[in-house]
Structures are given as structure tokens and as C-alpha cells.
mmCIF file of C-alpha atoms in Angstrom:
data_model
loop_
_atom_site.group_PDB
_atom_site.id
_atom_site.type_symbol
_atom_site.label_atom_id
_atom_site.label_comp_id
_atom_site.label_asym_id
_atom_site.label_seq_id
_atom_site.Cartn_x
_atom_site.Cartn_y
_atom_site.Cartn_z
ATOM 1 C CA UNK A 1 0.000 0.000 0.000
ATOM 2 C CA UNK A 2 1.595 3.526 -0.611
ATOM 3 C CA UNK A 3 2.026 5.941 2.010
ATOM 4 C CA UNK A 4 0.594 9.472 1.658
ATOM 5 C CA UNK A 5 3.155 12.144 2.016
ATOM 6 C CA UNK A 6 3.835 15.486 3.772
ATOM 7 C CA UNK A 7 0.957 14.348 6.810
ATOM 8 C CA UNK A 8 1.684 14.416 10.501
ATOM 9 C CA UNK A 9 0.407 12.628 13.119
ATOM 10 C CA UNK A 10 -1.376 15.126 15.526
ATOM 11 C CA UNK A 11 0.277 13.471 19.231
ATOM 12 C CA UNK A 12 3.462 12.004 18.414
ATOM 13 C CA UNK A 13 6.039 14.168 17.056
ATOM 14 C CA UNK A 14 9.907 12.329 16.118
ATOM 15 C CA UNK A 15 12.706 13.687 17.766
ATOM 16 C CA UNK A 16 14.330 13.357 14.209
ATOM 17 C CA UNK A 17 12.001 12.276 11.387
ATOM 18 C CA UNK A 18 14.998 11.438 8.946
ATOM 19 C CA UNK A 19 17.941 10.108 9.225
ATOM 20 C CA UNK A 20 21.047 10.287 7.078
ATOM 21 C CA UNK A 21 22.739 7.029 6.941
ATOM 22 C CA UNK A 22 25.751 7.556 5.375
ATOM 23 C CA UNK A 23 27.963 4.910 3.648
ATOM 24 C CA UNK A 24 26.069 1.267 4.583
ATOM 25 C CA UNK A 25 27.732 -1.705 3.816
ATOM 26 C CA UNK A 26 26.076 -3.969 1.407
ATOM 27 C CA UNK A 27 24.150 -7.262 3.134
ATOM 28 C CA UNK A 28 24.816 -5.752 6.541
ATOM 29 C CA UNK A 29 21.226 -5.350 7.990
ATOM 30 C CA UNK A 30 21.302 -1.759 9.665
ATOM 31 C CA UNK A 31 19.469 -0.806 12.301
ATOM 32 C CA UNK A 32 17.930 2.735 12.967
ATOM 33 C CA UNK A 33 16.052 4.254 15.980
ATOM 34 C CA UNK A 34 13.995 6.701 16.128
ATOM 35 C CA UNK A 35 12.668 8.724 19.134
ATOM 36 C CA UNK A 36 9.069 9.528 19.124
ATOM 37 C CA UNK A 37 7.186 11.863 21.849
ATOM 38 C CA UNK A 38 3.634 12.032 22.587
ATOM 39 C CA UNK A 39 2.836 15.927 22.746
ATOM 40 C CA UNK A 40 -0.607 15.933 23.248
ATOM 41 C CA UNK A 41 -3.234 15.440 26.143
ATOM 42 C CA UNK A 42 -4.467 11.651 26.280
ATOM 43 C CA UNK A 43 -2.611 8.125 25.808
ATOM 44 C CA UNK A 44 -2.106 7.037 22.035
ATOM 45 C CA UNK A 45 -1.380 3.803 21.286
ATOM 46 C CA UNK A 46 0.643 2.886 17.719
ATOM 47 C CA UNK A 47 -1.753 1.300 16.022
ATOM 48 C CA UNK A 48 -0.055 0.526 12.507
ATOM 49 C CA UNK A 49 3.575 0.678 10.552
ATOM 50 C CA UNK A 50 3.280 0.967 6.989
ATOM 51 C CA UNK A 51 6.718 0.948 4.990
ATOM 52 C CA UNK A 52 7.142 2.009 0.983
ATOM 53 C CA UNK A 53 8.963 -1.762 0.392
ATOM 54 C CA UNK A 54 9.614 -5.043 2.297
ATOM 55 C CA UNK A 55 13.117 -4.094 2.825
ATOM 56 C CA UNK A 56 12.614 -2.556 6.164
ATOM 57 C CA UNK A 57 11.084 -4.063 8.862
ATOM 58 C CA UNK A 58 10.263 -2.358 12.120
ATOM 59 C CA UNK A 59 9.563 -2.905 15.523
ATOM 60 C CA UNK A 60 7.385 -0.692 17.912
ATOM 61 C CA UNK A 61 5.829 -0.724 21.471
ATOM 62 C CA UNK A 62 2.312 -1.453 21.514
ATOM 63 C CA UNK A 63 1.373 -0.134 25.323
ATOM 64 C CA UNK A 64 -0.045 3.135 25.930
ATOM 65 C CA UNK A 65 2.234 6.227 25.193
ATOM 66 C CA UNK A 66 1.773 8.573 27.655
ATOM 67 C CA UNK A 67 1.194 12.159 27.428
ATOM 68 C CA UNK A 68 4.606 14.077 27.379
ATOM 69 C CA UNK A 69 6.660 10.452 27.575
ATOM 70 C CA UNK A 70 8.904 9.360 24.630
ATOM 71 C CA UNK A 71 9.316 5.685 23.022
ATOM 72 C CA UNK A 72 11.871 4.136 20.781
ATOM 73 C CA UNK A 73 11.208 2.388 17.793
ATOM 74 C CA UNK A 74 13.422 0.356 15.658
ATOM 75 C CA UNK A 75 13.650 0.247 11.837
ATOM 76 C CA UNK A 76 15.997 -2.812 10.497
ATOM 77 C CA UNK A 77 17.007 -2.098 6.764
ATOM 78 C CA UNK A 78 18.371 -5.132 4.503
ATOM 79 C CA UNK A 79 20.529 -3.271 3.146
ATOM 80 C CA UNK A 80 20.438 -5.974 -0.166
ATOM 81 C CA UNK A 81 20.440 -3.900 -2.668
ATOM 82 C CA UNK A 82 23.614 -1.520 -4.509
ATOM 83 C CA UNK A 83 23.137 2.266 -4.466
ATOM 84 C CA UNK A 84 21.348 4.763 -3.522
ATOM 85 C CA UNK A 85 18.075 4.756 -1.118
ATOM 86 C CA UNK A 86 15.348 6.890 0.584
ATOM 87 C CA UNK A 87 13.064 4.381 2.507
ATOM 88 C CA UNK A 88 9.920 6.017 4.131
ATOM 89 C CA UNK A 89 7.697 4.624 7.419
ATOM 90 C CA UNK A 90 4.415 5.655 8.504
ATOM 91 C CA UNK A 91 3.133 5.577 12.103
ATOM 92 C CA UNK A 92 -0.277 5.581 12.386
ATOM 93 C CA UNK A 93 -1.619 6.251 16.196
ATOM 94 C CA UNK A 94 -4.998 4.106 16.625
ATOM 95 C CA UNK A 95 -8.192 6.226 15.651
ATOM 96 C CA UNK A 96 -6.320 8.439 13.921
ATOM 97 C CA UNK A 97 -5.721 8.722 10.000
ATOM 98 C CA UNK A 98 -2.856 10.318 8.722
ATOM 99 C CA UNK A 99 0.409 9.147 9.686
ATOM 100 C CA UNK A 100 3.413 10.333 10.967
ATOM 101 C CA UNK A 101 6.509 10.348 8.283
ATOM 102 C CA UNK A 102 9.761 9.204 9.022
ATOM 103 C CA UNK A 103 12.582 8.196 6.251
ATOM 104 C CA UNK A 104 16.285 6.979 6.313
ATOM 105 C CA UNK A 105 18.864 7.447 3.594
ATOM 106 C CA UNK A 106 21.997 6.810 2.474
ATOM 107 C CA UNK A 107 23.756 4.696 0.187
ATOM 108 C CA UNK A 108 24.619 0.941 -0.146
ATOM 109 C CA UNK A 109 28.134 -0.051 -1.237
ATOM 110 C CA UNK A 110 30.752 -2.960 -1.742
ATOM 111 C CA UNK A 111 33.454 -1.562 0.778
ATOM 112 C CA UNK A 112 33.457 1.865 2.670
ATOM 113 C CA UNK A 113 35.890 4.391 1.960
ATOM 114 C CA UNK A 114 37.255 6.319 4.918
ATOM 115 C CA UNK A 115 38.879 9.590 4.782
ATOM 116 C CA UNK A 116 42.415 9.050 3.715
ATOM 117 C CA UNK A 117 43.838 12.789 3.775
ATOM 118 C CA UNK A 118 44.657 14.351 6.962
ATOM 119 C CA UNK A 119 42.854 16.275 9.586
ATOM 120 C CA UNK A 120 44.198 19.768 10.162
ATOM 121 C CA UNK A 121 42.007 21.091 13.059
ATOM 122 C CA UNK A 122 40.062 20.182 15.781
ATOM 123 C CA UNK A 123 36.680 20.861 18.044
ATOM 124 C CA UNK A 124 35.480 19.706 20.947
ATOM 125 C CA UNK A 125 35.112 15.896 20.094
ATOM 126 C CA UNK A 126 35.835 15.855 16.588
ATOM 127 C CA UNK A 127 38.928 15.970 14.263
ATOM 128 C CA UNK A 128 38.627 18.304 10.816
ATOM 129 C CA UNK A 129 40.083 18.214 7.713
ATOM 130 C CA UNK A 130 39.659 21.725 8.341
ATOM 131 C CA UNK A 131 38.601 24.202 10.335
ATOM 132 C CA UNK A 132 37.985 27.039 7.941
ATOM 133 C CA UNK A 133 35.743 27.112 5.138
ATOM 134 C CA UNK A 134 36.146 29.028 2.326
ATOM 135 C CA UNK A 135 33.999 29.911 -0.622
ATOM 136 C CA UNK A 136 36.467 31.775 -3.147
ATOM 137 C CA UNK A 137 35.493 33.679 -6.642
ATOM 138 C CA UNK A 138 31.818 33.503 -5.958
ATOM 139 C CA UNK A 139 29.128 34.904 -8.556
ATOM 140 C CA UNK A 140 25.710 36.580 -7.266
ATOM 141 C CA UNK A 141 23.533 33.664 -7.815
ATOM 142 C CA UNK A 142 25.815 30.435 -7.244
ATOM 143 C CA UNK A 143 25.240 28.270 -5.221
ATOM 144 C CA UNK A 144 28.798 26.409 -4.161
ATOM 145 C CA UNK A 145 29.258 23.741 -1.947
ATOM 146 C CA UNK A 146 31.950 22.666 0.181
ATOM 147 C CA UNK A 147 32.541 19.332 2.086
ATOM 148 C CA UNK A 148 34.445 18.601 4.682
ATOM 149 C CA UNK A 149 35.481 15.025 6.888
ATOM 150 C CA UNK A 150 35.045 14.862 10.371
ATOM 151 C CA UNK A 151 35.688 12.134 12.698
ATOM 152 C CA UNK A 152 34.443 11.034 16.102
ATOM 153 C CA UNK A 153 36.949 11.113 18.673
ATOM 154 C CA UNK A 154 35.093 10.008 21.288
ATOM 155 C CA UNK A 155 33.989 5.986 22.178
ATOM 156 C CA UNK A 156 30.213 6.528 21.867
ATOM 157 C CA UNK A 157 27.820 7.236 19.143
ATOM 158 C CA UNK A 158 27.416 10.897 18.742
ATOM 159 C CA UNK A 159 24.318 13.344 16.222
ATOM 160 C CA UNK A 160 26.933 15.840 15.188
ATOM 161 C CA UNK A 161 24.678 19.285 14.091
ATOM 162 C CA UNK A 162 26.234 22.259 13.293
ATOM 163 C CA UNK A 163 24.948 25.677 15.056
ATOM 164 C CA UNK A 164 24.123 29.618 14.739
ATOM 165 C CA UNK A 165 24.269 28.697 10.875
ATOM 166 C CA UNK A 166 23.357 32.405 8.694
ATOM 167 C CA UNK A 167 20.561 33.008 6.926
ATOM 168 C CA UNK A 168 22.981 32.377 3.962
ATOM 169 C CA UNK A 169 24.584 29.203 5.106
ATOM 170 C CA UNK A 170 23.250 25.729 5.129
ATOM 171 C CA UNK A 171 24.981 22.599 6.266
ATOM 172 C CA UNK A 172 23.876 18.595 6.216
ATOM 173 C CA UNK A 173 26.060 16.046 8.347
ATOM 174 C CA UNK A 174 26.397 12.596 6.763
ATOM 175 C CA UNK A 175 25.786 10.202 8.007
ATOM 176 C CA UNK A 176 23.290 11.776 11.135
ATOM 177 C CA UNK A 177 24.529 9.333 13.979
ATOM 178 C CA UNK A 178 28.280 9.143 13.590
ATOM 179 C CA UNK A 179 29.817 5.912 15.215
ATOM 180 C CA UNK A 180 32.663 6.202 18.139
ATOM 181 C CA UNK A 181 36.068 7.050 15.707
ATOM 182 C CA UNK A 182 33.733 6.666 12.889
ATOM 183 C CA UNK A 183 34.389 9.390 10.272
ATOM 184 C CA UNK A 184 31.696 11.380 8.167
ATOM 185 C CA UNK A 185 31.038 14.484 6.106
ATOM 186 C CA UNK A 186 29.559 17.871 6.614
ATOM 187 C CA UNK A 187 28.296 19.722 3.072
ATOM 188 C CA UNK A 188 28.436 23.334 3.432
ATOM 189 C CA UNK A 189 25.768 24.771 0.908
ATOM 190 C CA UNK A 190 26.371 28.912 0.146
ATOM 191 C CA UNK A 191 23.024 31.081 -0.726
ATOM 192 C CA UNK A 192 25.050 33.639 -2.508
ATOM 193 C CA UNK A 193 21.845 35.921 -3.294
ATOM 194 C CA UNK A 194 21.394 36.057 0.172
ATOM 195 C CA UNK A 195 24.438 38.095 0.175
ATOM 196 C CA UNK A 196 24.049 41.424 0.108
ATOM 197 C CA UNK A 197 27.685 43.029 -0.396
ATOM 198 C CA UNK A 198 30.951 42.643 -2.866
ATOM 199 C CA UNK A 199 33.829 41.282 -1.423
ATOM 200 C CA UNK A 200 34.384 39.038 2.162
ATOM 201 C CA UNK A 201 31.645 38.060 4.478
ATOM 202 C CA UNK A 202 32.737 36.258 7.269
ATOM 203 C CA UNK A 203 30.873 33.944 10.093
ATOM 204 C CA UNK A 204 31.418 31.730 12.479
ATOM 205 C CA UNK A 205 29.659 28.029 13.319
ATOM 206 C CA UNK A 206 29.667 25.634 16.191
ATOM 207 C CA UNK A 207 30.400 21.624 15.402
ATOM 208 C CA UNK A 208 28.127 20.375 18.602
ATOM 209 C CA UNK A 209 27.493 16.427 19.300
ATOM 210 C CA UNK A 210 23.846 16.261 19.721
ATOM 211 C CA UNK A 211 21.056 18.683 18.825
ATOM 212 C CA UNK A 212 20.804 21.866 21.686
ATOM 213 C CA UNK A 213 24.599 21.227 22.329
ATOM 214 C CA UNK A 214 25.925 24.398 23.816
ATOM 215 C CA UNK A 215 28.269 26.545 21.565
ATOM 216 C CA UNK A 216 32.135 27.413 23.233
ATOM 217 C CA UNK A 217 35.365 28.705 21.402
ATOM 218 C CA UNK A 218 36.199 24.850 21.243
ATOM 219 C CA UNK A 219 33.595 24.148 18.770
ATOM 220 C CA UNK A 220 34.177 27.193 16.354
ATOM 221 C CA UNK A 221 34.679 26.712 12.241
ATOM 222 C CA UNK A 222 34.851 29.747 10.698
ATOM 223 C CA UNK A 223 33.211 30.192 7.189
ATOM 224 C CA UNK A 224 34.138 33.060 4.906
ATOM 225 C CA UNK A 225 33.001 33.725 1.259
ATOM 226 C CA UNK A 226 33.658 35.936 -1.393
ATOM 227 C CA UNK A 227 31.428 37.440 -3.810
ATOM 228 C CA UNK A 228 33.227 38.985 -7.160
ATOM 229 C CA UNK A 229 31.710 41.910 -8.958
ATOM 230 C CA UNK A 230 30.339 40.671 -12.652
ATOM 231 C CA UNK A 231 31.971 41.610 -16.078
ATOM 232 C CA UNK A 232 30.493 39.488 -18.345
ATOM 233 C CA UNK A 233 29.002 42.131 -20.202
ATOM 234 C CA UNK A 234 31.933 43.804 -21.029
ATOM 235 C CA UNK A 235 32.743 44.107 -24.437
ATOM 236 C CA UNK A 236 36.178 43.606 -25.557
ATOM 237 C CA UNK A 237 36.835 47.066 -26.535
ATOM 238 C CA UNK A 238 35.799 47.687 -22.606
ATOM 239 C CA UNK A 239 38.234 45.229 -21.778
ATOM 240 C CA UNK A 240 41.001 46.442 -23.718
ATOM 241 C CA UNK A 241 40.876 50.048 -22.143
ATOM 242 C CA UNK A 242 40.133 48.560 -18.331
ATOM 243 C CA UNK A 243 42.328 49.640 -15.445
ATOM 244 C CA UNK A 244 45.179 46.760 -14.877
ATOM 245 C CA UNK A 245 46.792 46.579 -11.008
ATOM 246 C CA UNK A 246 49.933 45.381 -10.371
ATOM 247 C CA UNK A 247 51.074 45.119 -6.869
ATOM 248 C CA UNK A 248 54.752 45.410 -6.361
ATOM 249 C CA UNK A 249 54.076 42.051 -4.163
ATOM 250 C CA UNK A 250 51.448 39.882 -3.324
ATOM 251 C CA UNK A 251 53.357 38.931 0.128
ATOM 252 C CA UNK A 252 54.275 41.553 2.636
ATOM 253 C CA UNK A 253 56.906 40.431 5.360
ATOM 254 C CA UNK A 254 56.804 42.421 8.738
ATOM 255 C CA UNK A 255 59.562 40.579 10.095
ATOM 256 C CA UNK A 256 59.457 39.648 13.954
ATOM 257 C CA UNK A 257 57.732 41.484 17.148
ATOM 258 C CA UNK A 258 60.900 40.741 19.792
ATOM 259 C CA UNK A 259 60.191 43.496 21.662
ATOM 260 C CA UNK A 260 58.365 45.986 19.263
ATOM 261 C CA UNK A 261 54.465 46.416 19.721
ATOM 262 C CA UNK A 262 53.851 46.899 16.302
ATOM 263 C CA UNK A 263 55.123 45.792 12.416
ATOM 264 C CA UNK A 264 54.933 48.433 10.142
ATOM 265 C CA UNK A 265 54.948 47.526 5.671
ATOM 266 C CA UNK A 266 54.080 49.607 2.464
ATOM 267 C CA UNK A 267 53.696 48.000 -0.690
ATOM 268 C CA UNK A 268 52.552 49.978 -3.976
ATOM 269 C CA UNK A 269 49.895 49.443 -6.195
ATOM 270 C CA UNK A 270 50.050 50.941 -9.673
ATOM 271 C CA UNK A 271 47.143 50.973 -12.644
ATOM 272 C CA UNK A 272 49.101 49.977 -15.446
ATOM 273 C CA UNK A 273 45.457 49.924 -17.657
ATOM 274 C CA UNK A 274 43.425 53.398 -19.407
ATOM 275 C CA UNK A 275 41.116 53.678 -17.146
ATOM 276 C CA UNK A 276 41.131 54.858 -13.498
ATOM 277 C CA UNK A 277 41.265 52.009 -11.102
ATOM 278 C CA UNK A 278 38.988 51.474 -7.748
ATOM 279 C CA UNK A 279 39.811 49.731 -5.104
ATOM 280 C CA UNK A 280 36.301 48.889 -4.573
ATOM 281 C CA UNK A 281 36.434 47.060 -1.361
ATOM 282 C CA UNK A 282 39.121 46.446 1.403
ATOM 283 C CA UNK A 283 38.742 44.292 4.221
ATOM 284 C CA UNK A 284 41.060 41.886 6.778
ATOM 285 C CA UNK A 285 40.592 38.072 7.083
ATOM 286 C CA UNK A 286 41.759 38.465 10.858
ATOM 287 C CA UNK A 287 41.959 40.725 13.375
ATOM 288 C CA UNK A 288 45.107 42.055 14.381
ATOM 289 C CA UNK A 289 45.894 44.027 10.918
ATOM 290 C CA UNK A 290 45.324 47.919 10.511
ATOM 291 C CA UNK A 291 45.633 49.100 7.124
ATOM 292 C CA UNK A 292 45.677 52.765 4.905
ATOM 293 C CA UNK A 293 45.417 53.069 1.375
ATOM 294 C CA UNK A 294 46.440 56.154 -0.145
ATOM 295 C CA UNK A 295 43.703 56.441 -2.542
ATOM 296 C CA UNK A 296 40.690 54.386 -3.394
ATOM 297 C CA UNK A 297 41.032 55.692 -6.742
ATOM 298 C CA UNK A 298 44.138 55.350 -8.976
ATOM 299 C CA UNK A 299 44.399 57.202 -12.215
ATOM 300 C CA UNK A 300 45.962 55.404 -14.879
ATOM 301 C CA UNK A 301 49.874 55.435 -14.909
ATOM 302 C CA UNK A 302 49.754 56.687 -11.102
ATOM 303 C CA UNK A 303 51.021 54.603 -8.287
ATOM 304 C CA UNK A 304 48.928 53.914 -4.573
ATOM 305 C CA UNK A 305 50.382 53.083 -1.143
ATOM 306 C CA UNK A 306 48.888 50.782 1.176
ATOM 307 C CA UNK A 307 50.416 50.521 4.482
ATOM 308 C CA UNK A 308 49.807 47.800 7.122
ATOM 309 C CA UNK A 309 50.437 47.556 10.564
ATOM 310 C CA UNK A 310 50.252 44.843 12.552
ATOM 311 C CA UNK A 311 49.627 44.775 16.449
ATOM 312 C CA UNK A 312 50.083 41.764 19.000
ATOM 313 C CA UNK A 313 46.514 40.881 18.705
ATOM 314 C CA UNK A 314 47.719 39.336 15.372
ATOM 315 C CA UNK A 315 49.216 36.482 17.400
ATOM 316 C CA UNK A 316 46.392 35.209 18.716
ATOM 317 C CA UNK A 317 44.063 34.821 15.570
ATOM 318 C CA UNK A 318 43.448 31.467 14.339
ATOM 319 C CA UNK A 319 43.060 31.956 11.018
ATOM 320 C CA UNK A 320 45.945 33.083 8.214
ATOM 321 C CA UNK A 321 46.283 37.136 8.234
ATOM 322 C CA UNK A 322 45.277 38.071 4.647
ATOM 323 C CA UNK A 323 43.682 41.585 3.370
ATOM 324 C CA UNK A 324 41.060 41.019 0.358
ATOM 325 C CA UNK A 325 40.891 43.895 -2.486
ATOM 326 C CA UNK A 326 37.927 44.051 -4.594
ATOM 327 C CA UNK A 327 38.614 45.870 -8.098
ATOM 328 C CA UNK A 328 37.202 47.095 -10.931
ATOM 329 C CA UNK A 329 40.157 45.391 -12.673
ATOM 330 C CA UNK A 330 38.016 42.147 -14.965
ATOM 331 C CA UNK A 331 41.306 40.158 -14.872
ATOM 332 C CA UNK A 332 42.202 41.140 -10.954
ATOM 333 C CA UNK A 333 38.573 41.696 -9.394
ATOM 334 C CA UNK A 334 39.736 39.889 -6.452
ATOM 335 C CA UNK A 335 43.442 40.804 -4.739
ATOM 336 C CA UNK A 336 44.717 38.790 -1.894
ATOM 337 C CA UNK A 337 47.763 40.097 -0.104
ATOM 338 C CA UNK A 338 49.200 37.693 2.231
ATOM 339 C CA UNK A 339 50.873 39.048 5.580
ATOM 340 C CA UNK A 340 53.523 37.311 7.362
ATOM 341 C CA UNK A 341 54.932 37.964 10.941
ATOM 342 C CA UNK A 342 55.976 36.386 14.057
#
């Protein structure tokens, strides 16, 4: 019999109607539990499981469910079959007549592939291949994604969810419950039209364990993207007689802080193009960096200073110290200038 789609059962409510399985290994039955909570005001008994194919069997109390009290049930998949899967499960409550839709997912394979790279960073109670994302060269209207491995360091299961997420940042954990040293993924997904400006937004998120885990400095990944201004309309007459920079490095060396409270640099950029040049945006990946440009605008021929200083504060960032230039240069739009002291 089919299941009808996108109904809820009006009492019980799942803690978390689908789950992401991850990699499952093929003819290993898995087994997936699922927490359901009776929100309303009498006792409702499960009267009925309905599932969309015979490949997942599941077992469920039949006693009374008591106002405000939780049960478990159990959903064994087969796992028989190569590829891909989305298996759904209706709960139907006795008297009642729509159902309450749960799912698992994932994807059925030979052997499973664990991460074979290494893991850079770390949070709480997980290891990272890395602990900054970073969307680079991003057009208004892309959507990029970015995936990253995690692994459980601890010697229980764990529901890894990642926190204070942006209205312009979405991320899905796979597989849901991650095993104890078990190793999984977490997609980043950027909304660049939710992005209102040219050049660097940055955030930070918080890798938790379980769902309403409390966010710390130990958890942090910081997320940064960068949206480019768009040229493809230029012509190529436009293009020809566009401002060119040319910075006399793309690496400024302070040197050491020994004793010295700040590192001082100048480097010069000069518009070798026909048409002035704007420095349309100028920001800092870190703190710790103060910077002056001569001019925001530089005529062509003419030559711009940009000094940088650096205070102590600089030693404490996380990240690598970087300053971002947005131009209306088609071939440069985007300028990084790395910045190196110690």
C-alpha cells in the first residue's frame, strides 16, 4: 500500500524524522532508531507501521504512550540492494488517520571508503580536515558547496549538528549518527543571493554532538566567502581600455615582534590599464591588521600606497592574516595580499 506524504500525526512528534545514513555496507542489515514523543493530552497507542517496500522491517511498542513520555522504535534495513536509497515509514496512532513520516537514507556499497587525507584542526570531540571554510570567486547567484570530513573522537555514538548557521549558510552532516572514531562528512551549501555586499563576508559556526549542544570557542569553524563583482558584459573594446593593477608584491613580510608592539609595511599598487582604477572594497581576514590606502582611486599610470600595521593581537588569531581587495580590474577583481609575521 503507498504511504501518503507530507501528513503528521497530531500526538506524536519524532525527535528526528529522517535520518542520514551515510555509507552502509552492502548485506549488513542496519538498524535505525527513532525517538518519538507524545505531545498531546491523552494516551495514544501505535496502532499501525506501513513501509514504501519489504526491505525494512520495524519494531514498535504497543502499550499506551503517555502524554509528554517518549518511546523508541526500531527500523531494520536489509541493506540488499547496490546504491542509492530513501526508505519512508508511517506511524499511524490508533483512531487516527494520517500518519506520521519518518525516512532513512543513504547509500549501499561494496566496501566503505574512509577519509584518507589528513585532519588539520580540531573541536570539541571531533577531528577536521579543516577548520575554515572558504567559498572563493563567488558569482551573485551560485550556489557552491563545500565538504568537509570529520571524525568522532570520542567511544560513543554521537548526532553531530552544526549551530548559529546564517541566513545564507546551510549545512547537512552525513551520516546523522556518527559511530565512536567513525568518520563522516559535513556539506556546506552557500546562498550567494542572500548576500548582500561585494567582497568578504565572514561567520562563524559551532560543530556540537547532539542537537541543543551548547556553543564554546572549542567548537568554532569559521566560514568566509567571497562574492566577485560581474563583467560578463563587457565588451572587448571595454576590456582592452580597463584599469590593470599590479602590486609590487602579493606577500608583505613584517619581520618579527621581539620586543616591538607593532610591524609596520608599504607595498605599492600601480594601474598599469586606461582607465582609473577602484579599489572597490578592502577588508582583513583576521583581526590584528590595521591598514591605509592612499587612494581608493588610482588614475591610470599613477602609483597607490597601502600601508599595514600589525599589532600583538595578530598572534592570537586562528586563522591566516590576509587583506582582500575588490577591483574594478576584470582580470584582478579579487586581490589577496598575504601578511607574514611572528
Amino acid at each position: 500500500m503507498g504511504l501518503p506524504l507530507g501528513a503528521f500525526a497530531q500526538n506524536l512528534v519524532a525527535e528526528s524524522a529522517t535520518v542520514d545514513c551515510g555509507q552502509v555496507l552492502f548485506r549488513s542489515p542496519l538498524t535505525v532508531e527513532y525517538k518519538l514523543t507524545n505531545k498531546g493530552t491523552k494516551p495514544v497507542v501505535i496502532d499501525d507501521i506501513r513501509t514504501n517496500c519489504g526491505c525494512t522491517v520495524v519494531n514498535f511498542p504497543h502499550q499506551n504512550i503517555q502524554p509528554g513520555t517518549s518511546v523508541n522504535i526500531q527500523a531494520v534495513f536489509d541493506a540488499k540492494q547496490l546504491g542509492h536509497f530513501d526508505k519512508k515509514i508511517g506511524i499511524y496512532e490508533q483512531g487516527g488517520k494520517e500518519p506520521l513520516m519518518l525516512s532513512l537514507n543513504g547509500i549501499v556499497v561494496q566496501f566503505i571508503t574512509d577519509f584518507k587525507g589528513e585532519f588539520k584542526a580540531s573541536v570539541e570531540n571531533f577531528l577536521l580536515e579543516d577548520g575554515e571554510i572558504e567559498f572563493d570567486d563567488v558569482n551573485r547567484g551560485d550556489q557552491p558547496v563545500q565538504k568537509i570530513y570529520i571524525k568522532n573522537t570520542t567511544d560513543s555514538d554521537v548526532e553531530p549538528v552544526v549551530m548559529h548557521l546564517p541566513a545564507w549558510l546551510s549545512a547537512n552532516v552525513s551520516p546523522s549518527i556518527l559511530g565512536p572514531h567513525r568518520i563522516g562528512e559535513i556539506y556546506f551549501t552557500l546562498n550567494s543571493k542572500k548576500l548582500r555586499d561585494f567582497g568578504l563576508t565572514q561567520t562563524t559556526v559551532y560543530l556540537g554532538d547532539h542537537p541543543g549542544d551548547r556553543v564554546g570557542e572549542n567548537k568554532e569553524i569559521n566560514v568566509s566567502a567571497i562574492v566577485l563583482p560581474d563583467f560578463d558584459n563587457l565588451t572587448s573594446k571595454m576590456k582592452a581600455n580597463a584599469p590593470v593593477a599590479e602590486l609590487s608584491s602579493n606577500t608583505l613580510d613584517l619581520g618579527e615582534f621581539g620586543d616591538k608592539k607593532k610591524l609596520k609595511g608599504e607595498l605599492e599598487i600601480k594601474n598599469t590599464g586606461k582607465r582609473e582604477l577602484e579599489i572597490r572594497n578592502l577588508q582583513m581576514f583576521t583581526s590584528g591588521l590595521e591598514i591605509s590606502l592612499s587612494s581608493m582611486k588610482i588614475k591610470p599610470g599613477e602609483v597607490g600606497k597601502l600601508k599595514v600595521t600589525a599589532t600583538p593581537d595578530l598572534k592570537k588569531v586562528k586563522g591566516r592574516p590576509r587583506i582582500l581587495m575588490i577591483t574594478n580590474d576584470p582580470k584582478h577583481p579579487k586581490i589577496i595580499l598575504n601578511i607574514l609575521a611572528k
